Tab-separated table of C-alpha atoms in Angstrom:
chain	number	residue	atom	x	y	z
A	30	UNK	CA	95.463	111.812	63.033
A	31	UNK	CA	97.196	108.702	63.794
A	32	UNK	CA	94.713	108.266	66.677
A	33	UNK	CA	91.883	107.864	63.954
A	34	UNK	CA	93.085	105.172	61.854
A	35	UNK	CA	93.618	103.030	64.894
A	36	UNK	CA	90.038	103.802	65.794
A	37	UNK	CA	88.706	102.782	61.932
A	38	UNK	CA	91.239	99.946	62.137
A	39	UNK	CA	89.962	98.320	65.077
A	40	UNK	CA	86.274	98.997	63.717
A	41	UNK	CA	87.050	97.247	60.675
A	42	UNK	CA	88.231	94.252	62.611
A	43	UNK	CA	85.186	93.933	64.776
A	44	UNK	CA	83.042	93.624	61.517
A	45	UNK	CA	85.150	91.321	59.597
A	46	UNK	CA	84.459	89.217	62.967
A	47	UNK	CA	80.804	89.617	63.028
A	48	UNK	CA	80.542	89.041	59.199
A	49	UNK	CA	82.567	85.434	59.697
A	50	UNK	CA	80.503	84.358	62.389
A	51	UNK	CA	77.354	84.955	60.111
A	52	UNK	CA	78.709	82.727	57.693
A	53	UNK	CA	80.080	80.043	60.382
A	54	UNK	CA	76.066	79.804	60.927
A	55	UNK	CA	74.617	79.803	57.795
A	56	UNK	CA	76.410	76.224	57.034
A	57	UNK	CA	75.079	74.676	59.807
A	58	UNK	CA	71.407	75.575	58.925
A	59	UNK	CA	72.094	74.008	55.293
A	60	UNK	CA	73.031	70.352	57.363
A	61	UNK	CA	69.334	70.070	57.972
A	62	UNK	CA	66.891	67.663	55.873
A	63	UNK	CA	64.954	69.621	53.374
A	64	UNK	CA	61.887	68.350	52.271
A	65	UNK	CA	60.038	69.357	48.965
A	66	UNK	CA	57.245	67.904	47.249
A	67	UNK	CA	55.741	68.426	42.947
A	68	UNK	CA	51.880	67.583	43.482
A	69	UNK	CA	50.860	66.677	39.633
A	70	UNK	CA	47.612	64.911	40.346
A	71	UNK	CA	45.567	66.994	38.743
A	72	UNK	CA	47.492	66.041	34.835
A	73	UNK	CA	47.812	62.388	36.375
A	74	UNK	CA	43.948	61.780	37.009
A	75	UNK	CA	43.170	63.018	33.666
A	76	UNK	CA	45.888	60.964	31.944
A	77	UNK	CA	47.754	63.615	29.929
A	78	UNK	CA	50.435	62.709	32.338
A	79	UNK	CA	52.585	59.889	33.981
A	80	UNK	CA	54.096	60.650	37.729
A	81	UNK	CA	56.448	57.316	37.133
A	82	UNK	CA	58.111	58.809	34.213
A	83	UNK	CA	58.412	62.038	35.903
A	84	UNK	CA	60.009	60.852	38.661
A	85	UNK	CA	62.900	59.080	36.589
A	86	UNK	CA	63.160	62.121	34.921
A	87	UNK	CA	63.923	63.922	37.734
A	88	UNK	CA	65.956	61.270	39.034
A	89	UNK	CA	68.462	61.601	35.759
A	90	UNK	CA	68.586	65.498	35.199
A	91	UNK	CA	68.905	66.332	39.250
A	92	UNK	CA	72.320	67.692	39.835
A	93	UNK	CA	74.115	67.160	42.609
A	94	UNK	CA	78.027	68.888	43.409
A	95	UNK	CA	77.627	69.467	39.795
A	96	UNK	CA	76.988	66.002	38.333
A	97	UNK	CA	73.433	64.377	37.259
A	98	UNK	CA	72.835	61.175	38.393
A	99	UNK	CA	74.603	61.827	41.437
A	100	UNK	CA	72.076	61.817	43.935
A	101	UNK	CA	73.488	58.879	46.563
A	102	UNK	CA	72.194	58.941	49.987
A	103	UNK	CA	72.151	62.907	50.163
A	104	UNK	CA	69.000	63.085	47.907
A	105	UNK	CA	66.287	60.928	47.878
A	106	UNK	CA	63.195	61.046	45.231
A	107	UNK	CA	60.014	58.936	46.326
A	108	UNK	CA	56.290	59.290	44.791
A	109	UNK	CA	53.083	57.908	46.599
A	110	UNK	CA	50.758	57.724	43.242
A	111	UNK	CA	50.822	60.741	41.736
A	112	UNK	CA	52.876	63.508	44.644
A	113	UNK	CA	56.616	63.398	44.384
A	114	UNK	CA	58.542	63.937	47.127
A	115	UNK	CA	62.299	64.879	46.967
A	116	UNK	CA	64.234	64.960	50.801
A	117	UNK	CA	67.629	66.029	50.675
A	118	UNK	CA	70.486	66.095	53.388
A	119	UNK	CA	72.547	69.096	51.650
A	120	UNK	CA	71.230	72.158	49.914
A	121	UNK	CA	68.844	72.405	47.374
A	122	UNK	CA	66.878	74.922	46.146
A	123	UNK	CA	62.695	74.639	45.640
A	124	UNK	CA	63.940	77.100	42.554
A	125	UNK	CA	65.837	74.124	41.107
A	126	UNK	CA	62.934	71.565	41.340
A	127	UNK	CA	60.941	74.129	39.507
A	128	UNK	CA	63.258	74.456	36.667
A	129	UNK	CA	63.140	70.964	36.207
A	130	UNK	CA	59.750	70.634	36.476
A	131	UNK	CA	59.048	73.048	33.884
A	132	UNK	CA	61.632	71.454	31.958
A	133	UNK	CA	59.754	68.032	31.991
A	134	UNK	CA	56.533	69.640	30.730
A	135	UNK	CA	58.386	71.199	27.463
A	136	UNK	CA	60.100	68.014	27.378
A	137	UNK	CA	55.962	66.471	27.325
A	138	UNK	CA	54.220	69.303	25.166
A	139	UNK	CA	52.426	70.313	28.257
A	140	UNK	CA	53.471	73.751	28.623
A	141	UNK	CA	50.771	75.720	27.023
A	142	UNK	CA	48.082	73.612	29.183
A	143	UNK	CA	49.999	73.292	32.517
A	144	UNK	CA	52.114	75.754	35.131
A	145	UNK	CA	53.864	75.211	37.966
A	146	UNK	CA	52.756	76.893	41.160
A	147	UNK	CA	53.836	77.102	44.593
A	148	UNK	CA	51.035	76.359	47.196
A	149	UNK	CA	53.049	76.376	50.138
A	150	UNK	CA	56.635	77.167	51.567
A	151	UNK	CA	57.678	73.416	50.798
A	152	UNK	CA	55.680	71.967	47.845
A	153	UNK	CA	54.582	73.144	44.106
A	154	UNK	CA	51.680	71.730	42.236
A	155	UNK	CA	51.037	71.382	38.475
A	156	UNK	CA	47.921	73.254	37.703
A	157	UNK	CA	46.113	74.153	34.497
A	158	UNK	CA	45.648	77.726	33.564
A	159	UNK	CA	42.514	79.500	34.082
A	160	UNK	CA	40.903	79.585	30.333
A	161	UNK	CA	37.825	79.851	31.614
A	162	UNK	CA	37.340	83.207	32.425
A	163	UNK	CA	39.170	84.806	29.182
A	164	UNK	CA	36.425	82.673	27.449
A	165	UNK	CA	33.462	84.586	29.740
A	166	UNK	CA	35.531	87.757	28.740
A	167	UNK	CA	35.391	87.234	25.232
A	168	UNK	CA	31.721	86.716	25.462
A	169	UNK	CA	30.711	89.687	27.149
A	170	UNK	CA	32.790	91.964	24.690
C-alpha cells in the first residue's frame, strides 16, 4: 500500500513541474509587441463620424495596470486619417478595444446604424448593418 502513494506522490510532482513550466512560457509570449488596428472609414467618409475624437477617446478610457490615462510608453495610439492603430508592449486584449469601441458609438448615438466587426486576426472595422436585404424581404412578403 505504502508502495502506491509513493508512486501517486511522485506523479503528482512531475505534473506540478510540467504545469509551472507552461506558465514560465506563457509570460514570455505576452513581452511581445501587439499590434491592433479599429478601421472606421466607412462612418468617417460619410461624416457621421470623427476618427480624431475617437482616438482621444480611446486615449482617456484605455486602462492600463488598472488606471485610465495610463498608457506611457507601453501603449501607443496613432491614426493615419481615418484607421487607428493601437501597439502595445504588455498585454492587451483585441476584446478590450472592442468594448471600447462599442462604447464610443453609444457614447455617439451610432449604435443602431454601426457594428463592430473583426476582419482579421489583428484589426476590427466599423461597418453598417445590412438593411438592405430585410427591406427586399419585406417586399417580397
Amino acid at each position: 500500500h505504502d508502495s502506491i502513494i509513493l508512486v501517486t506522490g511522485s506523479i503528482m510532482v512531475a505534473a506540478v513541474k510540467k504545469v509551472s513550466a507552461k506558465a514560465a512560457k506563457g509570460t514570455t509570449a505576452k513581452a511581445k509587441t501587439l499590434k491592433f488596428t479599429i478601421d472606421c472609414s466607412q462612418p468617417v467618409d460619410d461624416g457621421i463620424m470623427d476618427a480624431a475624437s475617437f482616438e482621444k477617446f480611446l486615449q482617456d478610457r484605455l486602462k492600463v495596470a488598472g488606471k485610465t490615462g495610463n498608457l506611457g510608453s507601453n501603449v501607443v495610439i496613432g491614426r493615419e486619417k481615418s484607421k487607428l492603430t493601437v501597439t502595445s508592449e504588455i498585454a492587451l486584449s483585441k476584446r478590450y478595444l472592442k468594448y471600447l469601441s462599442k462604447k464610443y458609438l453609444k457614447k455617439q448615438q451610432l449604435r443602431d446604424w454601426l457594428h463592430v466587426v473583426a476582419n482579421n486576426k489583428q484589426s476590427y472595422e466599423l461597418r453598417y448593418y445590412n438593411i438592405h436585404d430585410t427591406e427586399q424581404d419585406e417586399e417580397d412578403e
